[in-house]
Coordinates of C-alpha atoms in Angstrom, one line a residue:
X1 CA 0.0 0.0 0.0
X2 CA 1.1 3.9 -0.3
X3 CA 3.9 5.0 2.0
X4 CA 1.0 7.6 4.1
X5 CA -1.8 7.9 6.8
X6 CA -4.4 8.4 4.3
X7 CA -3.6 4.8 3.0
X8 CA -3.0 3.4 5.9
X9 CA -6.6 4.8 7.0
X10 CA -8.1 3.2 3.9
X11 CA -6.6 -0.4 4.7
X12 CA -8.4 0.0 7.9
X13 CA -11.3 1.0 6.8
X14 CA -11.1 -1.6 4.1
X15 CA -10.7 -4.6 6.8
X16 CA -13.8 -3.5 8.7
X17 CA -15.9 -3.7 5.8
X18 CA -14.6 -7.3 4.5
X19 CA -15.7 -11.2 6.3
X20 CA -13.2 -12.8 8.5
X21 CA -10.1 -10.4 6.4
X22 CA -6.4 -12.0 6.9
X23 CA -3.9 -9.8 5.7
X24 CA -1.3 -10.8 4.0
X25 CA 2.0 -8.4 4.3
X26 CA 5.3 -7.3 5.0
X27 CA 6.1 -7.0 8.8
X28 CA 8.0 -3.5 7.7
X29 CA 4.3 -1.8 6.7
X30 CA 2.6 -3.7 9.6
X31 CA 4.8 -1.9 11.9
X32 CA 4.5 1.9 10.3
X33 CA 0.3 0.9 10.8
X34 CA 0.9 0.2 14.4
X35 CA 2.7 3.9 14.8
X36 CA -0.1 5.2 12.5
X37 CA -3.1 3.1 14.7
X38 CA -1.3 4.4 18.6
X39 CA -1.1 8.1 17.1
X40 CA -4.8 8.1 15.9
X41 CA -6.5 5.7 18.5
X42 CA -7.2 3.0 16.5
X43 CA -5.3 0.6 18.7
X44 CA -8.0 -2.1 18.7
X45 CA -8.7 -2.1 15.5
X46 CA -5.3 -2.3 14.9
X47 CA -4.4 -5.4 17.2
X48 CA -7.6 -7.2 15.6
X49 CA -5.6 -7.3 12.3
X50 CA -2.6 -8.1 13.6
X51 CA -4.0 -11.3 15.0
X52 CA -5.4 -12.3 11.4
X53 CA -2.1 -10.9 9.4
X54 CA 0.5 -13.7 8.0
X55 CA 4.3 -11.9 7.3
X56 CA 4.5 -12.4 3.5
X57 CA 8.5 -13.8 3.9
X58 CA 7.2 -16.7 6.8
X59 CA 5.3 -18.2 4.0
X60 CA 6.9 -21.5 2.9
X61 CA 6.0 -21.3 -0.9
X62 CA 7.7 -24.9 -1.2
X63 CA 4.8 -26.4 1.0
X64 CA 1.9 -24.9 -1.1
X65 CA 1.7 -28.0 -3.8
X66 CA -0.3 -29.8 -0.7
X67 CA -3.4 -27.6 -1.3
X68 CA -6.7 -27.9 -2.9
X69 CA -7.5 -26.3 -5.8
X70 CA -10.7 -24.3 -5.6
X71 CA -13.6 -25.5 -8.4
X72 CA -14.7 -22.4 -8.8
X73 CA -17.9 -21.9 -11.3
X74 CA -18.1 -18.3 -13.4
X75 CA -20.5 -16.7 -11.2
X76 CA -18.4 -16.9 -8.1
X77 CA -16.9 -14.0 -6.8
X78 CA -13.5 -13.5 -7.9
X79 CA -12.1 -10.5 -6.7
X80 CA -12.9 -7.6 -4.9
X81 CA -11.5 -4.4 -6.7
X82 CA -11.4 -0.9 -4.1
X83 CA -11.3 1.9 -6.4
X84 CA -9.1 4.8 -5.6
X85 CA -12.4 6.7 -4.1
X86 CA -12.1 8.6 -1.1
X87 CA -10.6 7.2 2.3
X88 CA -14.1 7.8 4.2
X89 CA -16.3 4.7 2.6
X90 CA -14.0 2.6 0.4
X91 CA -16.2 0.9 -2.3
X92 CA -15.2 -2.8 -2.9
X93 CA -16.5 -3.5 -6.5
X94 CA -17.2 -7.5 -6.9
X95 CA -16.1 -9.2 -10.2
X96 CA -16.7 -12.9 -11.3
X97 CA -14.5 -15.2 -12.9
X98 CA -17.0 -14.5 -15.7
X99 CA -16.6 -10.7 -15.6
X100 CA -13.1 -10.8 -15.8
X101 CA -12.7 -13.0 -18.8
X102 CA -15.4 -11.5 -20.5
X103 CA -13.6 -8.1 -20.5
X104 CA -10.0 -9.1 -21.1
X105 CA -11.7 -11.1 -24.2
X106 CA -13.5 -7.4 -25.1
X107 CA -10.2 -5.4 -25.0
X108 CA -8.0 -8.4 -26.6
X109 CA -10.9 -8.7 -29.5
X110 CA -11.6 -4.8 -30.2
X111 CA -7.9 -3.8 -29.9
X112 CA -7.1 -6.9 -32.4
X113 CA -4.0 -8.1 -29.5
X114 CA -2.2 -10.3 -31.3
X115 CA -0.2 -13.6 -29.6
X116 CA 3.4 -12.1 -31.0
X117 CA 2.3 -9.0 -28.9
X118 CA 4.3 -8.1 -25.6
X119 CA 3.1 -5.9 -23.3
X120 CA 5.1 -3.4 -20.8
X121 CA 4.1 -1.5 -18.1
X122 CA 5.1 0.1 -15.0
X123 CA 2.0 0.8 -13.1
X124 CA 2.0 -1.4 -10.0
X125 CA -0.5 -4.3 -9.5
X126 CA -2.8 -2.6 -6.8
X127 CA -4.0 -0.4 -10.3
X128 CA -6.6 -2.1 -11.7
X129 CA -4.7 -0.8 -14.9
X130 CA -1.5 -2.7 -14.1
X131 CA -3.6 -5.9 -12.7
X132 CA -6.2 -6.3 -15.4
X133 CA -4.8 -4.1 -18.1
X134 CA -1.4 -5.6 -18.2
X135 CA -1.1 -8.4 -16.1
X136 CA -4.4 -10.1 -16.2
X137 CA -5.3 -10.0 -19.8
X138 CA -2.0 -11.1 -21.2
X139 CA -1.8 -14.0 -18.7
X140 CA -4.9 -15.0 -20.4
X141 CA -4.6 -14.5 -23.6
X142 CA -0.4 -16.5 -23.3
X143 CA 1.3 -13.1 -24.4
X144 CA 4.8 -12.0 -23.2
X145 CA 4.5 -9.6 -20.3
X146 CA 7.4 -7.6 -18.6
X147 CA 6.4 -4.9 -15.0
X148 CA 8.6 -2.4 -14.5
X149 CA 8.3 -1.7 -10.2
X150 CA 6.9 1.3 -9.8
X151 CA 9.8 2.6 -7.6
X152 CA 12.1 2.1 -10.3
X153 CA 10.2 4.0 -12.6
X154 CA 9.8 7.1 -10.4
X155 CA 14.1 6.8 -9.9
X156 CA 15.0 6.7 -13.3
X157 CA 12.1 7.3 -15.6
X158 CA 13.8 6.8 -19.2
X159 CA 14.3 3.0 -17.9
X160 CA 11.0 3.0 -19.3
X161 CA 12.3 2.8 -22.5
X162 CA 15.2 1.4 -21.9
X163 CA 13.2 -1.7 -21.3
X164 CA 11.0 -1.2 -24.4
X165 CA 13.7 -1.2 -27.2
X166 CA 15.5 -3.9 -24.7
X167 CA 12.4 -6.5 -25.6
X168 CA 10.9 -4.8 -28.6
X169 CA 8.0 -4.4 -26.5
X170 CA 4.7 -3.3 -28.2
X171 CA 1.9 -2.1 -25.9
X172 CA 2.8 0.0 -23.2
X173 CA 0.1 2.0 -21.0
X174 CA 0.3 5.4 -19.1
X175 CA -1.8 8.4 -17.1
X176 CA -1.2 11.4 -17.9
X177 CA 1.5 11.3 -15.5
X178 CA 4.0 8.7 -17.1
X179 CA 4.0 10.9 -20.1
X180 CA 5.0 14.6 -18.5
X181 CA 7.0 12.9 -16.2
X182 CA 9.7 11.0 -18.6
X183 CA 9.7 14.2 -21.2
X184 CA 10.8 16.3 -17.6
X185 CA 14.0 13.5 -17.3
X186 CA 14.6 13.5 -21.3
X187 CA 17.6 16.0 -21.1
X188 CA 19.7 14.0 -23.4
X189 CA 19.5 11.7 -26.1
X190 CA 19.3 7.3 -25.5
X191 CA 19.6 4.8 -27.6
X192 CA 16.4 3.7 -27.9
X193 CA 14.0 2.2 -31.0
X194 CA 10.6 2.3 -30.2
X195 CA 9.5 1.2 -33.8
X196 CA 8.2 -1.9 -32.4
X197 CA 5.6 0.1 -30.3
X198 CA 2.2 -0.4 -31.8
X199 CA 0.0 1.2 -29.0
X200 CA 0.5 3.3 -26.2
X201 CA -2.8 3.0 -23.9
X202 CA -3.5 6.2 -22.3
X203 CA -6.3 6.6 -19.3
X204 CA -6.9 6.5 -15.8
X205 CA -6.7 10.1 -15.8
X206 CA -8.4 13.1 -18.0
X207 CA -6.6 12.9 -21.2
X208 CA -4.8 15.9 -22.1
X209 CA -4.4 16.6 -26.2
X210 CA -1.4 18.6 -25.9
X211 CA 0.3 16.4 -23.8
X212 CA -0.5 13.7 -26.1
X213 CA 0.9 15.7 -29.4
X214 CA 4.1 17.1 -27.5
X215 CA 5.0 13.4 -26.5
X216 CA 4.9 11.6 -30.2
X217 CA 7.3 14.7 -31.4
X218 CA 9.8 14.5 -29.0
X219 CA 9.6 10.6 -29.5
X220 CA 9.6 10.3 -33.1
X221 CA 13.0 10.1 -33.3
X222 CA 13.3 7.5 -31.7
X223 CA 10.7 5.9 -33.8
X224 CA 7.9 6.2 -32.2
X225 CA 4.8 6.2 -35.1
X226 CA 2.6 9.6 -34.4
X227 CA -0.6 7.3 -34.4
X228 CA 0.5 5.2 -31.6
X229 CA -1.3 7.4 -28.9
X230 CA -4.5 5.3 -27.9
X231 CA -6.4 7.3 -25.8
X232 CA -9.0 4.7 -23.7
X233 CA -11.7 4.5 -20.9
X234 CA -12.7 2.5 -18.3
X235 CA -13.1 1.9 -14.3
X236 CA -13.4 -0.6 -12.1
X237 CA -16.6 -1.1 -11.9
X238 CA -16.3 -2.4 -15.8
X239 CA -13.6 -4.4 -14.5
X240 CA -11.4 -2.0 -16.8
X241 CA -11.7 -1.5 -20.4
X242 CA -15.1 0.0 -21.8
X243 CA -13.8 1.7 -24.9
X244 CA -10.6 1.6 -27.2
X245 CA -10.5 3.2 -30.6
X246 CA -9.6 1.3 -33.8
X247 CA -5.9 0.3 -34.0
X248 CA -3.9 3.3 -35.9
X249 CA -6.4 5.9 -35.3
X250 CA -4.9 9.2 -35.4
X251 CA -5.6 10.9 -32.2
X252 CA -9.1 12.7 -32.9
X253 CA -9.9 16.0 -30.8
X254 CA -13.1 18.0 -30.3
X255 CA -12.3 21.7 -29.6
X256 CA -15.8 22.7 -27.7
X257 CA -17.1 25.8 -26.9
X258 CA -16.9 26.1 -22.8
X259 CA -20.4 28.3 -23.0
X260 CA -22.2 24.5 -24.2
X261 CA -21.3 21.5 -21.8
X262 CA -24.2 22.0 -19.5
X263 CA -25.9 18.7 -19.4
X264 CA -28.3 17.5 -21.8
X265 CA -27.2 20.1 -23.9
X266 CA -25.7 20.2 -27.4
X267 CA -21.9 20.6 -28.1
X268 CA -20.7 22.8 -30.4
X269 CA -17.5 22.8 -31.7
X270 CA -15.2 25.8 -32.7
X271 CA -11.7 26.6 -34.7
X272 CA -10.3 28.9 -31.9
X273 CA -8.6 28.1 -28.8
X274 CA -9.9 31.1 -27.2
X275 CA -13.3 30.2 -25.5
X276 CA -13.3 26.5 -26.1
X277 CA -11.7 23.3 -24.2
X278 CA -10.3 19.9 -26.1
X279 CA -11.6 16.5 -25.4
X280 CA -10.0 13.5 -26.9
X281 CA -12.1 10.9 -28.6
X282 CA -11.7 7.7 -26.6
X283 CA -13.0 5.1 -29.2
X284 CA -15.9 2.6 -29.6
X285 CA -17.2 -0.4 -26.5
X286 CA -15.7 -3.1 -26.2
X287 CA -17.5 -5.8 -28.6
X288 CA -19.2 -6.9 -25.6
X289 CA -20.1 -3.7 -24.0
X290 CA -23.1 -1.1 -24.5
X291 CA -22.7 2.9 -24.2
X292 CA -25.0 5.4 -24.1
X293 CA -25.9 8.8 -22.2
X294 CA -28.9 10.1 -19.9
X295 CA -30.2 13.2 -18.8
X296 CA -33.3 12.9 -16.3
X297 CA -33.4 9.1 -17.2
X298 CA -34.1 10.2 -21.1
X299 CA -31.2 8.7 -24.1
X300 CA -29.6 11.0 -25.5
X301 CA -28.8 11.8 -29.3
X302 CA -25.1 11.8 -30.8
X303 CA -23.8 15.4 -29.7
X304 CA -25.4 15.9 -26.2
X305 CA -24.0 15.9 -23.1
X306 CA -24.9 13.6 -20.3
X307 CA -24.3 10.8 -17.8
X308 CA -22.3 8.1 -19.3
X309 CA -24.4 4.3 -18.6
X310 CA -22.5 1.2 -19.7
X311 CA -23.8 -2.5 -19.4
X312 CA -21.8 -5.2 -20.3
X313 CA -20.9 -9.2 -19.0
X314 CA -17.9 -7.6 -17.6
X315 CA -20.0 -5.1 -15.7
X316 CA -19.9 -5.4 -11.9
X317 CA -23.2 -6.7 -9.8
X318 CA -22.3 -4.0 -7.1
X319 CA -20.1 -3.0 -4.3
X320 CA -19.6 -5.4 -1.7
X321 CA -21.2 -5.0 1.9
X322 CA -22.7 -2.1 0.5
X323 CA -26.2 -1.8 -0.7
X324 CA -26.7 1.6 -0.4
X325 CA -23.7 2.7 -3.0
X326 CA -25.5 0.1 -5.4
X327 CA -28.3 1.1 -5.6
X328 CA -26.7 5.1 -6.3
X329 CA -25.6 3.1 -9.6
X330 CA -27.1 0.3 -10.9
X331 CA -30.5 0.9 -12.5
X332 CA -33.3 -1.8 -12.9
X333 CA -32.4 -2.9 -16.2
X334 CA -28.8 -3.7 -15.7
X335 CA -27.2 -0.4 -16.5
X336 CA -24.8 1.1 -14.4
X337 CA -24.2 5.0 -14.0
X338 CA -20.7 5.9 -14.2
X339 CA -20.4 8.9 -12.9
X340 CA -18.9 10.2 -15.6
X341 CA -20.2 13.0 -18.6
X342 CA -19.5 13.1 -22.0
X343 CA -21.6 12.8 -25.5
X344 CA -21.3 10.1 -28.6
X345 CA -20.3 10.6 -31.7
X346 CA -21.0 7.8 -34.2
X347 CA -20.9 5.5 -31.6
X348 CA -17.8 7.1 -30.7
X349 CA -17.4 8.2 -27.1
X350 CA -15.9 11.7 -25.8
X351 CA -16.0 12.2 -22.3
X352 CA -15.9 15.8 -20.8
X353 CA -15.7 15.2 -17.0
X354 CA -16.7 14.2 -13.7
X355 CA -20.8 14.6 -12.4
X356 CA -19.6 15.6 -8.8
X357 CA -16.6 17.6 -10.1
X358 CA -18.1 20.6 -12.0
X359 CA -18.1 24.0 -10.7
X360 CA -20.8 26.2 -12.1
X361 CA -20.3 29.6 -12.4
X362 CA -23.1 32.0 -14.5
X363 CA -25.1 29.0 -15.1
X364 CA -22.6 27.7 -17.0
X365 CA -20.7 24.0 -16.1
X366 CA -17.2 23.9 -15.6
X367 CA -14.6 20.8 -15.7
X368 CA -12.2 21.2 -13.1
X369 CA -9.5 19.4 -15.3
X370 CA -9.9 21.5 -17.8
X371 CA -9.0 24.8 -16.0
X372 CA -6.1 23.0 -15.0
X373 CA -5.2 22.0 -18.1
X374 CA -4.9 26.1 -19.4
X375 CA -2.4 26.9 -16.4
X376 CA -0.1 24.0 -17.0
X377 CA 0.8 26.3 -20.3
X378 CA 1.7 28.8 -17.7
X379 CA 5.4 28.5 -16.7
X380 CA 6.2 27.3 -13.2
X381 CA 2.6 25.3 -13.2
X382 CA 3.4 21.6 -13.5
X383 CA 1.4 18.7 -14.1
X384 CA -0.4 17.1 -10.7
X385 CA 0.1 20.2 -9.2
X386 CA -2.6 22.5 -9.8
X387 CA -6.0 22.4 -8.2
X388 CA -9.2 24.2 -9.3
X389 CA -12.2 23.9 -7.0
X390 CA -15.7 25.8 -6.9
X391 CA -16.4 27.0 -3.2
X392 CA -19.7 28.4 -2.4
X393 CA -21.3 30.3 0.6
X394 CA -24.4 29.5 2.0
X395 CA -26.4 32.4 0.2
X396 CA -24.0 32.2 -2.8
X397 CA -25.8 31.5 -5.5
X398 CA -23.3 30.9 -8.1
X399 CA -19.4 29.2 -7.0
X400 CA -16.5 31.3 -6.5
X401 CA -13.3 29.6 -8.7
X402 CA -10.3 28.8 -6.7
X403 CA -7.0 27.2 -8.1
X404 CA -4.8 25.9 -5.6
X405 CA -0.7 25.9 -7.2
X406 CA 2.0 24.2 -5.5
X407 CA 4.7 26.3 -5.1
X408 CA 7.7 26.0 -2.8
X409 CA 10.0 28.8 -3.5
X410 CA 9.2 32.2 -2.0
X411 CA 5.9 33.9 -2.0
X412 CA 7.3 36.7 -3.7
X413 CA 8.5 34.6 -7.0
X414 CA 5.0 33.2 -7.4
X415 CA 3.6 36.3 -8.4
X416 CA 4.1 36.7 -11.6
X417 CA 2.5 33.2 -12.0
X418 CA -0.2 34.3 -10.3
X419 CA -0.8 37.1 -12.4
X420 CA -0.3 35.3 -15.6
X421 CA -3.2 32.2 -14.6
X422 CA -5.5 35.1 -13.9
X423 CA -4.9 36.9 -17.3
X424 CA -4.8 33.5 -19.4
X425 CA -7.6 32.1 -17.5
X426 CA -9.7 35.4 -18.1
X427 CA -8.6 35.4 -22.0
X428 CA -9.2 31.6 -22.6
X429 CA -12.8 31.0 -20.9
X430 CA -14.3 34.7 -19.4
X431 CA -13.9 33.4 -15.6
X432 CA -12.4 35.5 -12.7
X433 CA -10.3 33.9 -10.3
X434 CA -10.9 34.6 -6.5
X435 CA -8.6 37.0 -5.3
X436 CA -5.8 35.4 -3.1
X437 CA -6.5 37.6 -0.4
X438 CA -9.9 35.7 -0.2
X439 CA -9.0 32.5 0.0
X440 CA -9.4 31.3 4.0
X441 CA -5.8 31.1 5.9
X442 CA -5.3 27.9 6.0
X443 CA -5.0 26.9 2.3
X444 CA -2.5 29.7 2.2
X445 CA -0.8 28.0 5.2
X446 CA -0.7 25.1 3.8
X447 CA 1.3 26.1 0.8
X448 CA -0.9 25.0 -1.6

């Protein structure tokens, strides 16, 4: 689990809601949760697992050819899958045997994987990106797989591709993050030959365009093919994959006006950067998966915005010990509410943002992600570390924008950035930002 209190908070919560949880792990974390459990009085919950948790290195791996193997039928539960929600109620999402096989067979179908294939990634196995996406569905299918561990990535990033041209690797997967974060460490120039890279998978974040575009042309030579970005989306509650565009698509982006993304109402697309936000198209379902979008419980038509519904065999049933969080997303007739917006486009899906994320300002929706994405072109705004939140007083009728920029250097150096976010934020979309001196005294404590 994550080296920090709020993860060690969310294994706790997590045991309370499982049966008769052991916990299998390394004595070295058990002993940072004890610190954690005496520091925030959570002592007996925290000697309840340490009665039911087996050390990971006392395991005699030798001895484990005495067991039984399980007959398990494809209904059974197969795995519980937390989503990286928030620490308060942790949300277990059950999958099958049947779910799971059923959507690996959807992404190795539509994305035409073939068996000479071999996959690379570095995003650990507690991702349900880098445990379904990339270790799962090649395990299934018998296709070379290499993991880079995660800590090995974050030390030396171009090892990335170091290991690609070292196996000839030829699908790789990032966020946002991978992408920014090796072009940052690319100061001079490998020996590397990415020609053998057919597709890059990119989700598990907002996709940004730019980003996108910036990394094929400071990659291309190296070989890297400028249609290998394949921009894809899914969640857990799918399992993983629920769309992936046709193999060699060129990357297709939607430059929408930021006046029209209210939901349930009609995009409309314009030339200019000025006013408008990009969305990148994120491809077609799986062959075993249904899309569409809702406003009010009414299906939409191509080119409207609303809640994105998917039902599929790889779909889950619901979250585990929790009825109440089910019923929040799984309608009567087998659909499931994502909690995600976006509109379809010859079957095509763009998504545009969170439900619970917008701010509204004017009457007019706002992604939060998309703000952010204007004052990363702002120097001394990096990727990850800017935050934009709506805040609201109790008689406020509309929400006051606040962008939150990690800065560590003197106060005095950031404001020039400051000024800059305002001006370009102003230009781009028509918004104010709230003046610093509004902001409550903490956040400015805080230094973020």
């Amino acid at each position: 689990m994550g080296n920090n209190d709020e993860h060690r908070q969310k294994l706790i919560n997590i045991y309370n809601l499982l049966d008769d949880a052991f916990l299998i792990i390394d004595s070295d974390i058990i002993n940072k949760l004890e610190i954690f459990s005496k520091k925030h009085n959570l002592e007996k919950e925290f000697l309840e697992i340490k009665d039911k948790t087996i050390d990971i290195r006392d395991i005699d791996f030798i001895t484990l050819e005495n067991g039984t193997i399980v007959n398990s039928k494809e209904n059974d539960l197969a795995v519980i899958q937390f989503s990286s929600g928030s620490t308060g109620e942790p949300k277990g999402v059950t999958l099958t045997h049947k779910n799971i096989i059923e959507n690996c067979n959807g992404v190795l179908e539509t994305a035409k994987i073939k068996k000479d294939d071999s996959y690379l990634s570095w995003i650990p196995l507690t991702h349900d990106m880098g445990l379904m996406g990339w270790h799962i569905t090649p395990l299934i299918f018998g296709v070379n797989q290499v993991i880079i561990e995660r800590n090995a990535f974050i030390r030396r990033p171009l090892l990335w591709f170091d290991v690609a041209t070292k196996y000839k690797s030829t699908l790789l997967c990032s966020p946002n993050f991978g992408y920014r974060y090796l072009l940052k460490f690319l100061k001079k120039t490998p020996k590397w030959n990415l020609e053998n890279i057919r597709l890059i998978f990119n989700g598990a974040e907002p996709i940004s365009s730019s980003l996108c575009e910036e990394f094929l042309k400071t990659l291309s030579p190296y070989g890297l093919k400028d249609n290998s970005m394949y921009p894809v989306y899914g969640l857990a509650e799918a399992t993983l994959g629920v769309t992936v565009p046709k193999a060699y698509e060129n990357l297709k982006t939607y430059n929408l006006d930021i006046n029209s993304l209210n939901i349930g109402e009609k995009i409309k697309e314009l030339k200019t950067d000025i006013g408008s936000v990009s969305y990148v198209c994120v491809g077609s379902p799986l062959v075993n998966m249904q899309i569409r979008t809702t406003y009010n419980d009414i299906i939409l038509e191509d080119d409207f915005i609303g809640h994105v519904e998917i039902k599929s065999v790889s779909v889950t049933s619901g979250y585990y010990n929790n009825s109440k969080a089910t019923s929040k997303i799984l309608k009567k007739d087998g659909w499931i509410d994502t909690g995600d917006l976006g509109f379809i486009r010859d079957g095509k899906l763009i998504i545009t943002g969170r439900a619970k994320d917008i701010i509204i300002k004017n009457g007019i929706n706002y992604y939060p992600h998309d703000i952010e994405d204007i004052c990363l072109e702002i120097e001394g705004c990096e990727l990850n570390k800017v935050v934009a939140v709506g805040s609201r007083d109790k008689n406020q009728e509309d929400e006051d924008l606040i962008i939150f920029v990690l800065f560590k250097k003197e106060l005095n150096d950031f404001l020039e950035i400051e000024k800059n976010i305002k001006k370009l934020i102003l230009q781009k979309i028509g918004l104010d930002v709230l003046p610093r001196s509004s902001v409550k005294p903490l956040a400015l404590a805080m230094g973020i």
